[in-house]
Amino acid sequence: MKKKSNIMKILLIIVCLCAILLFSLVAAGVDVPFLQAYKTNFKHNVSGISNLLGIELPIEMQLYLDDESVPTPKPTMVPKEEIDALEAALGYPEEEEIVTKEGTADLTTQAPLKVKNENLPVALDGASNSKFADYGGNMVAASETRYRGFNDNGELLWEIPIGMQSPQITVRGEYVLINETGAKKILLFKGRKQVFEATTEGNIVSCDLSKNGDVVAVTDKEYYKGQVLVLNSSGKVIFAWDSGSYNILDAAISAGRRVAVSLLNTDVGADSLITCFDVNGKEKYRTENFSNSIIFDVEFNGEKLNAIADNKCVGLSKIGKILWEFDYSGRVLKNYDIAENGSKMLLFENGGVGEIVVVSAGGKAYDAIKTESMPEIVSIKSDYIAYNSGRDVIVSNFKGKSTKRASCSADIKQAFAIEKNKIFCVYNSSIQVKKPVRVKKQDAIVITAE
């Protein structure tokens, strides 16, 4: 018994010594990997629980949870008198003042990269679960409980309570459409002012909006393969069409009230076709089958139409003629975005490598841009694009040139190019406007020494 008691005492002493050593390392600022990993996981768990329960944390706590950087070791502070005495005892020569003037030896260093007026992250509960859209240089966002507006610096302009299931948000001109998916509610706003609220009979599959405030909705319909509804800017239904033969995949509406509908034909294989109506029910055109293609998104550019499929994208004239066609050549489409002017940014995975191809409104395909890593986020404007590489946001022209870059302090969930010099970034529970800077070889600063 006495031997066992001695062993227990020895083990207890060893545990205490280990605890004291670990505390000393942490207090000294030494990076302990497993503690850092535990700390990061703990932050993730706290953020996840807060989002799940709808708890809004104070901004200081949210910024702490979003910060996953490794702490810098604390410097060891030794009084200057002790350092001088030690150097004198060891026989070190006294420091001489270095005078910079013309001489024979050149010392070079690189100018540090500086970012002016950097905005700090702003805490936003449920940020990653909200849907965002560019609203004329500002931003709007919809969650299941809130409709919010932000200026181009990320400052909150308005916050309006709403109740939506799986909301989607669409902006056209001055109008903002928020619709449920898998449920029946539609809200139309003009900025912060609500224009109307409507309820559909069937559950909503998708919605689109024109610059004049007309809304088209694809819904379920009993005994049919889908229904298309058009509501005017007052919320009144002015057009309805039921499909008995083909499944409805998507619908779009133009400013001239043309309604384009993508249909899936499964009679032989999986083919798509597009039919176009006016709001009086008159058919404007119907395309031939696009064999072995599933057109899941249609969007108007003026009165012309962009169609995005799983293996190609197509441009159609106002009478349904194919103006151009871009085949993906076996690459897998992972993400895409369409600019207001009709230009498209397509993100592919090709052999595990990311490739970005920009296709203009007229169908011109630019050379593929190879990415450093596989992006998750893409955003396009009239003459530039933005995408992420890990925690960095990269901005370039359509050819991948004139590159600018910004590093973010947390994982990027969504990102939107507001301007070439402003990127609206969404993190797990906060937002931030980043200002990318040009990336180039920095000029050397020459210091001459005698």
PDB file of N, CA, C and O in Angstrom, residues 103-175:
ATOM      1  N   GLY A 103      28.029  56.147 -50.738  1.00  0.00           N
ATOM      2  CA  GLY A 103      29.153  55.292 -50.408  1.00  0.00           C
ATOM      3  C   GLY A 103      29.302  54.194 -51.430  1.00  0.00           C
ATOM      4  O   GLY A 103      28.880  54.323 -52.560  1.00  0.00           O
ATOM      5  N   THR A 104      29.856  53.070 -50.986  1.00  0.00           N
ATOM      6  CA  THR A 104      30.165  51.997 -51.923  1.00  0.00           C
ATOM      7  C   THR A 104      29.228  50.807 -51.820  1.00  0.00           C
ATOM      8  O   THR A 104      29.145  50.006 -52.731  1.00  0.00           O
ATOM      9  N   ALA A 105      28.478  50.663 -50.704  1.00  0.00           N
ATOM     10  CA  ALA A 105      27.610  49.495 -50.521  1.00  0.00           C
ATOM     11  C   ALA A 105      26.155  49.926 -50.517  1.00  0.00           C
ATOM     12  O   ALA A 105      25.803  50.899 -49.859  1.00  0.00           O
ATOM     13  N   ASP A 106      25.324  49.204 -51.271  1.00  0.00           N
ATOM     14  CA  ASP A 106      23.893  49.491 -51.337  1.00  0.00           C
ATOM     15  C   ASP A 106      23.115  48.419 -50.584  1.00  0.00           C
ATOM     16  O   ASP A 106      23.296  47.227 -50.806  1.00  0.00           O
ATOM     17  N   LEU A 107      22.246  48.830 -49.659  1.00  0.00           N
ATOM     18  CA  LEU A 107      21.364  47.917 -48.944  1.00  0.00           C
ATOM     19  C   LEU A 107      19.954  48.131 -49.479  1.00  0.00           C
ATOM     20  O   LEU A 107      19.506  49.268 -49.610  1.00  0.00           O
ATOM     21  N   THR A 108      19.244  47.028 -49.784  1.00  0.00           N
ATOM     22  CA  THR A 108      17.897  47.165 -50.342  1.00  0.00           C
ATOM     23  C   THR A 108      16.887  46.511 -49.427  1.00  0.00           C
ATOM     24  O   THR A 108      17.159  45.515 -48.765  1.00  0.00           O
ATOM     25  N   THR A 109      15.708  47.089 -49.372  1.00  0.00           N
ATOM     26  CA  THR A 109      14.572  46.528 -48.647  1.00  0.00           C
ATOM     27  C   THR A 109      13.321  46.841 -49.431  1.00  0.00           C
ATOM     28  O   THR A 109      13.317  47.736 -50.269  1.00  0.00           O
ATOM     29  N   GLN A 110      12.232  46.096 -49.187  1.00  0.00           N
ATOM     30  CA  GLN A 110      10.995  46.309 -49.919  1.00  0.00           C
ATOM     31  C   GLN A 110      10.051  47.178 -49.119  1.00  0.00           C
ATOM     32  O   GLN A 110       9.955  47.072 -47.903  1.00  0.00           O
ATOM     33  N   ALA A 111       9.357  48.055 -49.846  1.00  0.00           N
ATOM     34  CA  ALA A 111       8.367  48.917 -49.200  1.00  0.00           C
ATOM     35  C   ALA A 111       7.205  48.071 -48.708  1.00  0.00           C
ATOM     36  O   ALA A 111       6.726  47.200 -49.420  1.00  0.00           O
ATOM     37  N   PRO A 112       6.737  48.278 -47.488  1.00  0.00           N
ATOM     38  CA  PRO A 112       5.620  47.481 -46.975  1.00  0.00           C
ATOM     39  C   PRO A 112       4.334  47.800 -47.724  1.00  0.00           C
ATOM     40  O   PRO A 112       4.117  48.922 -48.169  1.00  0.00           O
ATOM     41  N   LEU A 113       3.469  46.765 -47.860  1.00  0.00           N
ATOM     42  CA  LEU A 113       2.179  46.932 -48.514  1.00  0.00           C
ATOM     43  C   LEU A 113       1.222  47.565 -47.518  1.00  0.00           C
ATOM     44  O   LEU A 113       0.976  47.023 -46.444  1.00  0.00           O
ATOM     45  N   LYS A 114       0.670  48.723 -47.844  1.00  0.00           N
ATOM     46  CA  LYS A 114      -0.206  49.445 -46.929  1.00  0.00           C
ATOM     47  C   LYS A 114      -1.615  49.524 -47.497  1.00  0.00           C
ATOM     48  O   LYS A 114      -1.809  49.715 -48.685  1.00  0.00           O
ATOM     49  N   VAL A 115      -2.608  49.347 -46.622  1.00  0.00           N
ATOM     50  CA  VAL A 115      -4.013  49.486 -46.998  1.00  0.00           C
ATOM     51  C   VAL A 115      -4.605  50.607 -46.149  1.00  0.00           C
ATOM     52  O   VAL A 115      -4.617  50.531 -44.929  1.00  0.00           O
ATOM     53  N   LYS A 116      -5.078  51.639 -46.816  1.00  0.00           N
ATOM     54  CA  LYS A 116      -5.603  52.800 -46.107  1.00  0.00           C
ATOM     55  C   LYS A 116      -7.092  52.634 -45.835  1.00  0.00           C
ATOM     56  O   LYS A 116      -7.823  52.033 -46.609  1.00  0.00           O
ATOM     57  N   ASN A 117      -7.551  53.201 -44.720  1.00  0.00           N
ATOM     58  CA  ASN A 117      -8.971  53.255 -44.383  1.00  0.00           C
ATOM     59  C   ASN A 117      -9.626  51.875 -44.406  1.00  0.00           C
ATOM     60  O   ASN A 117     -10.690  51.681 -44.972  1.00  0.00           O
ATOM     61  N   GLU A 118      -8.953  50.902 -43.807  1.00  0.00           N
ATOM     62  CA  GLU A 118      -9.495  49.541 -43.768  1.00  0.00           C
ATOM     63  C   GLU A 118     -10.670  49.481 -42.809  1.00  0.00           C
ATOM     64  O   GLU A 118     -10.580  49.894 -41.653  1.00  0.00           O
ATOM     65  N   ASN A 119     -11.829  48.967 -43.281  1.00  0.00           N
ATOM     66  CA  ASN A 119     -13.000  48.831 -42.437  1.00  0.00           C
ATOM     67  C   ASN A 119     -12.893  47.576 -41.586  1.00  0.00           C
ATOM     68  O   ASN A 119     -12.446  46.525 -42.058  1.00  0.00           O
ATOM     69  N   LEU A 120     -13.328  47.661 -40.335  1.00  0.00           N
ATOM     70  CA  LEU A 120     -13.330  46.508 -39.442  1.00  0.00           C
ATOM     71  C   LEU A 120     -14.578  45.673 -39.687  1.00  0.00           C
ATOM     72  O   LEU A 120     -15.587  46.176 -40.173  1.00  0.00           O
ATOM     73  N   PRO A 121     -14.525  44.360 -39.362  1.00  0.00           N
ATOM     74  CA  PRO A 121     -15.734  43.544 -39.485  1.00  0.00           C
ATOM     75  C   PRO A 121     -16.850  44.075 -38.583  1.00  0.00           C
ATOM     76  O   PRO A 121     -16.607  44.602 -37.503  1.00  0.00           O
ATOM     77  N   VAL A 122     -18.090  43.918 -39.053  1.00  0.00           N
ATOM     78  CA  VAL A 122     -19.267  44.343 -38.298  1.00  0.00           C
ATOM     79  C   VAL A 122     -20.085  43.104 -37.975  1.00  0.00           C
ATOM     80  O   VAL A 122     -20.447  42.347 -38.880  1.00  0.00           O
ATOM     81  N   ALA A 123     -20.360  42.882 -36.701  1.00  0.00           N
ATOM     82  CA  ALA A 123     -21.109  41.699 -36.287  1.00  0.00           C
ATOM     83  C   ALA A 123     -22.517  41.727 -36.875  1.00  0.00           C
ATOM     84  O   ALA A 123     -23.189  42.759 -36.890  1.00  0.00           O
ATOM     85  N   LEU A 124     -22.966  40.570 -37.396  1.00  0.00           N
ATOM     86  CA  LEU A 124     -24.306  40.442 -37.964  1.00  0.00           C
ATOM     87  C   LEU A 124     -24.782  39.027 -37.689  1.00  0.00           C
ATOM     88  O   LEU A 124     -24.234  38.059 -38.221  1.00  0.00           O
ATOM     89  N   ASP A 125     -25.810  38.907 -36.871  1.00  0.00           N
ATOM     90  CA  ASP A 125     -26.295  37.578 -36.518  1.00  0.00           C
ATOM     91  C   ASP A 125     -26.831  36.848 -37.755  1.00  0.00           C
ATOM     92  O   ASP A 125     -27.558  37.401 -38.557  1.00  0.00           O
ATOM     93  N   GLY A 126     -26.417  35.594 -37.898  1.00  0.00           N
ATOM     94  CA  GLY A 126     -26.875  34.780 -39.013  1.00  0.00           C
ATOM     95  C   GLY A 126     -26.425  35.279 -40.370  1.00  0.00           C
ATOM     96  O   GLY A 126     -27.108  35.056 -41.370  1.00  0.00           O
ATOM     97  N   ALA A 127     -25.263  35.929 -40.435  1.00  0.00           N
ATOM     98  CA  ALA A 127     -24.810  36.521 -41.704  1.00  0.00           C
ATOM     99  C   ALA A 127     -24.690  35.476 -42.803  1.00  0.00           C
ATOM    100  O   ALA A 127     -25.160  35.684 -43.924  1.00  0.00           O
ATOM    101  N   SER A 128     -24.069  34.336 -42.508  1.00  0.00           N
ATOM    102  CA  SER A 128     -23.825  33.334 -43.549  1.00  0.00           C
ATOM    103  C   SER A 128     -25.109  32.678 -44.037  1.00  0.00           C
ATOM    104  O   SER A 128     -25.135  32.104 -45.128  1.00  0.00           O
ATOM    105  N   ASN A 129     -26.184  32.749 -43.249  1.00  0.00           N
ATOM    106  CA  ASN A 129     -27.460  32.156 -43.649  1.00  0.00           C
ATOM    107  C   ASN A 129     -28.369  33.152 -44.361  1.00  0.00           C
ATOM    108  O   ASN A 129     -29.473  32.779 -44.775  1.00  0.00           O
ATOM    109  N   SER A 130     -27.929  34.400 -44.489  1.00  0.00           N
ATOM    110  CA  SER A 130     -28.717  35.411 -45.184  1.00  0.00           C
ATOM    111  C   SER A 130     -28.366  35.412 -46.668  1.00  0.00           C
ATOM    112  O   SER A 130     -27.284  34.979 -47.068  1.00  0.00           O
ATOM    113  N   LYS A 131     -29.284  35.905 -47.496  1.00  0.00           N
ATOM    114  CA  LYS A 131     -29.059  36.056 -48.926  1.00  0.00           C
ATOM    115  C   LYS A 131     -28.840  37.543 -49.211  1.00  0.00           C
ATOM    116  O   LYS A 131     -29.644  38.381 -48.799  1.00  0.00           O
ATOM    117  N   PHE A 132     -27.749  37.856 -49.937  1.00  0.00           N
ATOM    118  CA  PHE A 132     -27.365  39.239 -50.212  1.00  0.00           C
ATOM    119  C   PHE A 132     -27.476  39.528 -51.704  1.00  0.00           C
ATOM    120  O   PHE A 132     -27.377  38.628 -52.539  1.00  0.00           O
ATOM    121  N   ALA A 133     -27.652  40.812 -52.030  1.00  0.00           N
ATOM    122  CA  ALA A 133     -27.673  41.243 -53.432  1.00  0.00           C
ATOM    123  C   ALA A 133     -27.228  42.688 -53.512  1.00  0.00           C
ATOM    124  O   ALA A 133     -27.461  43.488 -52.588  1.00  0.00           O
ATOM    125  N   ASP A 134     -26.567  43.026 -54.613  1.00  0.00           N
ATOM    126  CA  ASP A 134     -26.116  44.386 -54.874  1.00  0.00           C
ATOM    127  C   ASP A 134     -27.317  45.251 -55.234  1.00  0.00           C
ATOM    128  O   ASP A 134     -28.116  44.894 -56.098  1.00  0.00           O
ATOM    129  N   TYR A 135     -27.439  46.390 -54.560  1.00  0.00           N
ATOM    130  CA  TYR A 135     -28.563  47.299 -54.802  1.00  0.00           C
ATOM    131  C   TYR A 135     -28.008  48.670 -55.201  1.00  0.00           C
ATOM    132  O   TYR A 135     -27.937  49.590 -54.413  1.00  0.00           O
ATOM    133  N   GLY A 136     -27.552  48.763 -56.440  1.00  0.00           N
ATOM    134  CA  GLY A 136     -27.041  50.032 -56.946  1.00  0.00           C
ATOM    135  C   GLY A 136     -25.827  50.549 -56.205  1.00  0.00           C
ATOM    136  O   GLY A 136     -25.698  51.761 -56.005  1.00  0.00           O
ATOM    137  N   GLY A 137     -24.916  49.655 -55.800  1.00  0.00           N
ATOM    138  CA  GLY A 137     -23.735  50.073 -55.040  1.00  0.00           C
ATOM    139  C   GLY A 137     -23.892  49.880 -53.555  1.00  0.00           C
ATOM    140  O   GLY A 137     -22.891  49.758 -52.839  1.00  0.00           O
ATOM    141  N   ASN A 138     -25.113  49.846 -53.047  1.00  0.00           N
ATOM    142  CA  ASN A 138     -25.375  49.436 -51.677  1.00  0.00           C
ATOM    143  C   ASN A 138     -25.687  47.947 -51.682  1.00  0.00           C
ATOM    144  O   ASN A 138     -25.640  47.300 -52.724  1.00  0.00           O
ATOM    145  N   MET A 139     -25.998  47.390 -50.515  1.00  0.00           N
ATOM    146  CA  MET A 139     -26.306  45.971 -50.420  1.00  0.00           C
ATOM    147  C   MET A 139     -27.619  45.780 -49.674  1.00  0.00           C
ATOM    148  O   MET A 139     -27.955  46.544 -48.765  1.00  0.00           O
ATOM    149  N   VAL A 140     -28.382  44.752 -50.091  1.00  0.00           N
ATOM    150  CA  VAL A 140     -29.581  44.351 -49.354  1.00  0.00           C
ATOM    151  C   VAL A 140     -29.424  42.886 -48.979  1.00  0.00           C
ATOM    152  O   VAL A 140     -28.718  42.131 -49.648  1.00  0.00           O
ATOM    153  N   ALA A 141     -30.091  42.495 -47.895  1.00  0.00           N
ATOM    154  CA  ALA A 141     -29.963  41.124 -47.397  1.00  0.00           C
ATOM    155  C   ALA A 141     -31.297  40.672 -46.825  1.00  0.00           C
ATOM    156  O   ALA A 141     -32.042  41.465 -46.241  1.00  0.00           O
ATOM    157  N   ALA A 142     -31.578  39.381 -47.012  1.00  0.00           N
ATOM    158  CA  ALA A 142     -32.809  38.798 -46.473  1.00  0.00           C
ATOM    159  C   ALA A 142     -32.474  37.542 -45.693  1.00  0.00           C
ATOM    160  O   ALA A 142     -31.750  36.673 -46.177  1.00  0.00           O
ATOM    161  N   SER A 143     -32.994  37.470 -44.475  1.00  0.00           N
ATOM    162  CA  SER A 143     -32.920  36.247 -43.678  1.00  0.00           C
ATOM    163  C   SER A 143     -34.358  35.815 -43.391  1.00  0.00           C
ATOM    164  O   SER A 143     -35.305  36.436 -43.873  1.00  0.00           O
ATOM    165  N   GLU A 144     -34.517  34.780 -42.617  1.00  0.00           N
ATOM    166  CA  GLU A 144     -35.870  34.319 -42.314  1.00  0.00           C
ATOM    167  C   GLU A 144     -36.636  35.301 -41.440  1.00  0.00           C
ATOM    168  O   GLU A 144     -37.868  35.255 -41.384  1.00  0.00           O
ATOM    169  N   THR A 145     -35.919  36.213 -40.789  1.00  0.00           N
ATOM    170  CA  THR A 145     -36.586  37.138 -39.861  1.00  0.00           C
ATOM    171  C   THR A 145     -36.355  38.619 -40.159  1.00  0.00           C
ATOM    172  O   THR A 145     -37.041  39.472 -39.608  1.00  0.00           O
ATOM    173  N   ARG A 146     -35.385  38.963 -41.039  1.00  0.00           N
ATOM    174  CA  ARG A 146     -35.027  40.365 -41.247  1.00  0.00           C
ATOM    175  C   ARG A 146     -34.769  40.673 -42.720  1.00  0.00           C
ATOM    176  O   ARG A 146     -34.216  39.847 -43.459  1.00  0.00           O
ATOM    177  N   TYR A 147     -35.181  41.873 -43.128  1.00  0.00           N
ATOM    178  CA  TYR A 147     -34.769  42.451 -44.410  1.00  0.00           C
ATOM    179  C   TYR A 147     -33.940  43.672 -44.078  1.00  0.00           C
ATOM    180  O   TYR A 147     -34.392  44.594 -43.402  1.00  0.00           O
ATOM    181  N   ARG A 148     -32.675  43.677 -44.547  1.00  0.00           N
ATOM    182  CA  ARG A 148     -31.739  44.732 -44.157  1.00  0.00           C
ATOM    183  C   ARG A 148     -31.154  45.411 -45.380  1.00  0.00           C
ATOM    184  O   ARG A 148     -31.046  44.821 -46.455  1.00  0.00           O
ATOM    185  N   GLY A 149     -30.746  46.662 -45.184  1.00  0.00           N
ATOM    186  CA  GLY A 149     -30.024  47.408 -46.194  1.00  0.00           C
ATOM    187  C   GLY A 149     -28.729  47.950 -45.611  1.00  0.00           C
ATOM    188  O   GLY A 149     -28.684  48.341 -44.437  1.00  0.00           O
ATOM    189  N   PHE A 150     -27.657  47.944 -46.418  1.00  0.00           N
ATOM    190  CA  PHE A 150     -26.343  48.423 -45.979  1.00  0.00           C
ATOM    191  C   PHE A 150     -25.794  49.385 -47.026  1.00  0.00           C
ATOM    192  O   PHE A 150     -26.057  49.231 -48.230  1.00  0.00           O
ATOM    193  N   ASN A 151     -25.006  50.375 -46.579  1.00  0.00           N
ATOM    194  CA  ASN A 151     -24.332  51.238 -47.554  1.00  0.00           C
ATOM    195  C   ASN A 151     -23.034  50.570 -48.005  1.00  0.00           C
ATOM    196  O   ASN A 151     -22.711  49.462 -47.591  1.00  0.00           O
ATOM    197  N   ASP A 152     -22.282  51.258 -48.876  1.00  0.00           N
ATOM    198  CA  ASP A 152     -21.094  50.627 -49.460  1.00  0.00           C
ATOM    199  C   ASP A 152     -19.924  50.534 -48.497  1.00  0.00           C
ATOM    200  O   ASP A 152     -18.860  50.030 -48.862  1.00  0.00           O
ATOM    201  N   ASN A 153     -20.112  50.995 -47.247  1.00  0.00           N
ATOM    202  CA  ASN A 153     -19.101  50.796 -46.201  1.00  0.00           C
ATOM    203  C   ASN A 153     -19.534  49.731 -45.197  1.00  0.00           C
ATOM    204  O   ASN A 153     -18.878  49.539 -44.167  1.00  0.00           O
ATOM    205  N   GLY A 154     -20.663  49.076 -45.482  1.00  0.00           N
ATOM    206  CA  GLY A 154     -21.140  48.016 -44.602  1.00  0.00           C
ATOM    207  C   GLY A 154     -21.953  48.513 -43.418  1.00  0.00           C
ATOM    208  O   GLY A 154     -22.259  47.725 -42.510  1.00  0.00           O
ATOM    209  N   GLU A 155     -22.334  49.787 -43.420  1.00  0.00           N
ATOM    210  CA  GLU A 155     -23.116  50.343 -42.313  1.00  0.00           C
ATOM    211  C   GLU A 155     -24.605  50.079 -42.547  1.00  0.00           C
ATOM    212  O   GLU A 155     -25.113  50.211 -43.663  1.00  0.00           O
ATOM    213  N   LEU A 156     -25.304  49.692 -41.482  1.00  0.00           N
ATOM    214  CA  LEU A 156     -26.717  49.349 -41.570  1.00  0.00           C
ATOM    215  C   LEU A 156     -27.557  50.586 -41.866  1.00  0.00           C
ATOM    216  O   LEU A 156     -27.469  51.598 -41.178  1.00  0.00           O
ATOM    217  N   LEU A 157     -28.378  50.502 -42.927  1.00  0.00           N
ATOM    218  CA  LEU A 157     -29.272  51.596 -43.301  1.00  0.00           C
ATOM    219  C   LEU A 157     -30.686  51.368 -42.797  1.00  0.00           C
ATOM    220  O   LEU A 157     -31.360  52.297 -42.385  1.00  0.00           O
ATOM    221  N   TRP A 158     -31.161  50.116 -42.857  1.00  0.00           N
ATOM    222  CA  TRP A 158     -32.485  49.802 -42.337  1.00  0.00           C
ATOM    223  C   TRP A 158     -32.544  48.325 -41.981  1.00  0.00           C
ATOM    224  O   TRP A 158     -31.750  47.512 -42.436  1.00  0.00           O
ATOM    225  N   GLU A 159     -33.521  47.998 -41.153  1.00  0.00           N
ATOM    226  CA  GLU A 159     -33.765  46.622 -40.726  1.00  0.00           C
ATOM    227  C   GLU A 159     -35.260  46.473 -40.507  1.00  0.00           C
ATOM    228  O   GLU A 159     -35.844  47.140 -39.652  1.00  0.00           O
ATOM    229  N   ILE A 160     -35.891  45.609 -41.308  1.00  0.00           N
ATOM    230  CA  ILE A 160     -37.344  45.444 -41.286  1.00  0.00           C
ATOM    231  C   ILE A 160     -37.673  43.995 -40.947  1.00  0.00           C
ATOM    232  O   ILE A 160     -37.170  43.078 -41.611  1.00  0.00           O
ATOM    233  N   PRO A 161     -38.514  43.763 -39.920  1.00  0.00           N
ATOM    234  CA  PRO A 161     -38.881  42.377 -39.576  1.00  0.00           C
ATOM    235  C   PRO A 161     -39.716  41.738 -40.694  1.00  0.00           C
ATOM    236  O   PRO A 161     -40.634  42.361 -41.235  1.00  0.00           O
ATOM    237  N   ILE A 162     -39.381  40.500 -41.047  1.00  0.00           N
ATOM    238  CA  ILE A 162     -40.171  39.712 -41.988  1.00  0.00           C
ATOM    239  C   ILE A 162     -40.211  38.284 -41.475  1.00  0.00           C
ATOM    240  O   ILE A 162     -39.433  37.915 -40.595  1.00  0.00           O
ATOM    241  N   GLY A 163     -41.102  37.485 -42.018  1.00  0.00           N
ATOM    242  CA  GLY A 163     -41.157  36.070 -41.690  1.00  0.00           C
ATOM    243  C   GLY A 163     -41.179  35.267 -42.975  1.00  0.00           C
ATOM    244  O   GLY A 163     -42.188  35.224 -43.665  1.00  0.00           O
ATOM    245  N   MET A 164     -40.036  34.648 -43.325  1.00  0.00           N
ATOM    246  CA  MET A 164     -39.907  33.942 -44.599  1.00  0.00           C
ATOM    247  C   MET A 164     -39.272  32.572 -44.382  1.00  0.00           C
ATOM    248  O   MET A 164     -38.449  32.395 -43.488  1.00  0.00           O
ATOM    249  N   GLN A 165     -39.655  31.617 -45.225  1.00  0.00           N
ATOM    250  CA  GLN A 165     -39.045  30.291 -45.197  1.00  0.00           C
ATOM    251  C   GLN A 165     -38.091  30.167 -46.377  1.00  0.00           C
ATOM    252  O   GLN A 165     -38.487  30.326 -47.521  1.00  0.00           O
ATOM    253  N   SER A 166     -36.827  29.892 -46.085  1.00  0.00           N
ATOM    254  CA  SER A 166     -35.785  29.745 -47.115  1.00  0.00           C
ATOM    255  C   SER A 166     -35.873  30.886 -48.137  1.00  0.00           C
ATOM    256  O   SER A 166     -36.153  30.659 -49.316  1.00  0.00           O
ATOM    257  N   PRO A 167     -35.647  32.133 -47.709  1.00  0.00           N
ATOM    258  CA  PRO A 167     -35.837  33.270 -48.611  1.00  0.00           C
ATOM    259  C   PRO A 167     -34.775  33.360 -49.704  1.00  0.00           C
ATOM    260  O   PRO A 167     -33.621  32.972 -49.504  1.00  0.00           O
ATOM    261  N   GLN A 168     -35.187  33.853 -50.862  1.00  0.00           N
ATOM    262  CA  GLN A 168     -34.296  34.221 -51.955  1.00  0.00           C
ATOM    263  C   GLN A 168     -34.510  35.715 -52.227  1.00  0.00           C
ATOM    264  O   GLN A 168     -35.609  36.239 -52.006  1.00  0.00           O
ATOM    265  N   ILE A 169     -33.465  36.392 -52.719  1.00  0.00           N
ATOM    266  CA  ILE A 169     -33.559  37.834 -52.959  1.00  0.00           C
ATOM    267  C   ILE A 169     -33.075  38.148 -54.369  1.00  0.00           C
ATOM    268  O   ILE A 169     -32.082  37.593 -54.838  1.00  0.00           O
ATOM    269  N   THR A 170     -33.823  39.011 -55.071  1.00  0.00           N
ATOM    270  CA  THR A 170     -33.511  39.407 -56.439  1.00  0.00           C
ATOM    271  C   THR A 170     -33.666  40.917 -56.555  1.00  0.00           C
ATOM    272  O   THR A 170     -34.634  41.480 -56.037  1.00  0.00           O
ATOM    273  N   VAL A 171     -32.709  41.558 -57.240  1.00  0.00           N
ATOM    274  CA  VAL A 171     -32.751  43.012 -57.444  1.00  0.00           C
ATOM    275  C   VAL A 171     -32.794  43.300 -58.933  1.00  0.00           C
ATOM    276  O   VAL A 171     -32.012  42.746 -59.707  1.00  0.00           O
ATOM    277  N   ARG A 172     -33.702  44.177 -59.343  1.00  0.00           N
ATOM    278  CA  ARG A 172     -33.749  44.705 -60.702  1.00  0.00           C
ATOM    279  C   ARG A 172     -34.103  46.190 -60.596  1.00  0.00           C
ATOM    280  O   ARG A 172     -35.204  46.535 -60.142  1.00  0.00           O
ATOM    281  N   GLY A 173     -33.188  47.039 -60.994  1.00  0.00           N
ATOM    282  CA  GLY A 173     -33.445  48.480 -60.912  1.00  0.00           C
ATOM    283  C   GLY A 173     -33.667  48.909 -59.480  1.00  0.00           C
ATOM    284  O   GLY A 173     -32.863  48.634 -58.585  1.00  0.00           O
ATOM    285  N   GLU A 174     -34.804  49.573 -59.225  1.00  0.00           N
ATOM    286  CA  GLU A 174     -35.123  50.068 -57.887  1.00  0.00           C
ATOM    287  C   GLU A 174     -35.862  49.045 -57.033  1.00  0.00           C
ATOM    288  O   GLU A 174     -36.087  49.277 -55.844  1.00  0.00           O
ATOM    289  N   TYR A 175     -36.242  47.919 -57.612  1.00  0.00           N
ATOM    290  CA  TYR A 175     -37.084  46.951 -56.909  1.00  0.00           C
ATOM    291  C   TYR A 175     -36.261  45.822 -56.292  1.00  0.00           C
ATOM    292  O   TYR A 175     -35.237  45.398 -56.839  1.00  0.00           O
TER     293      TYR A 175
END
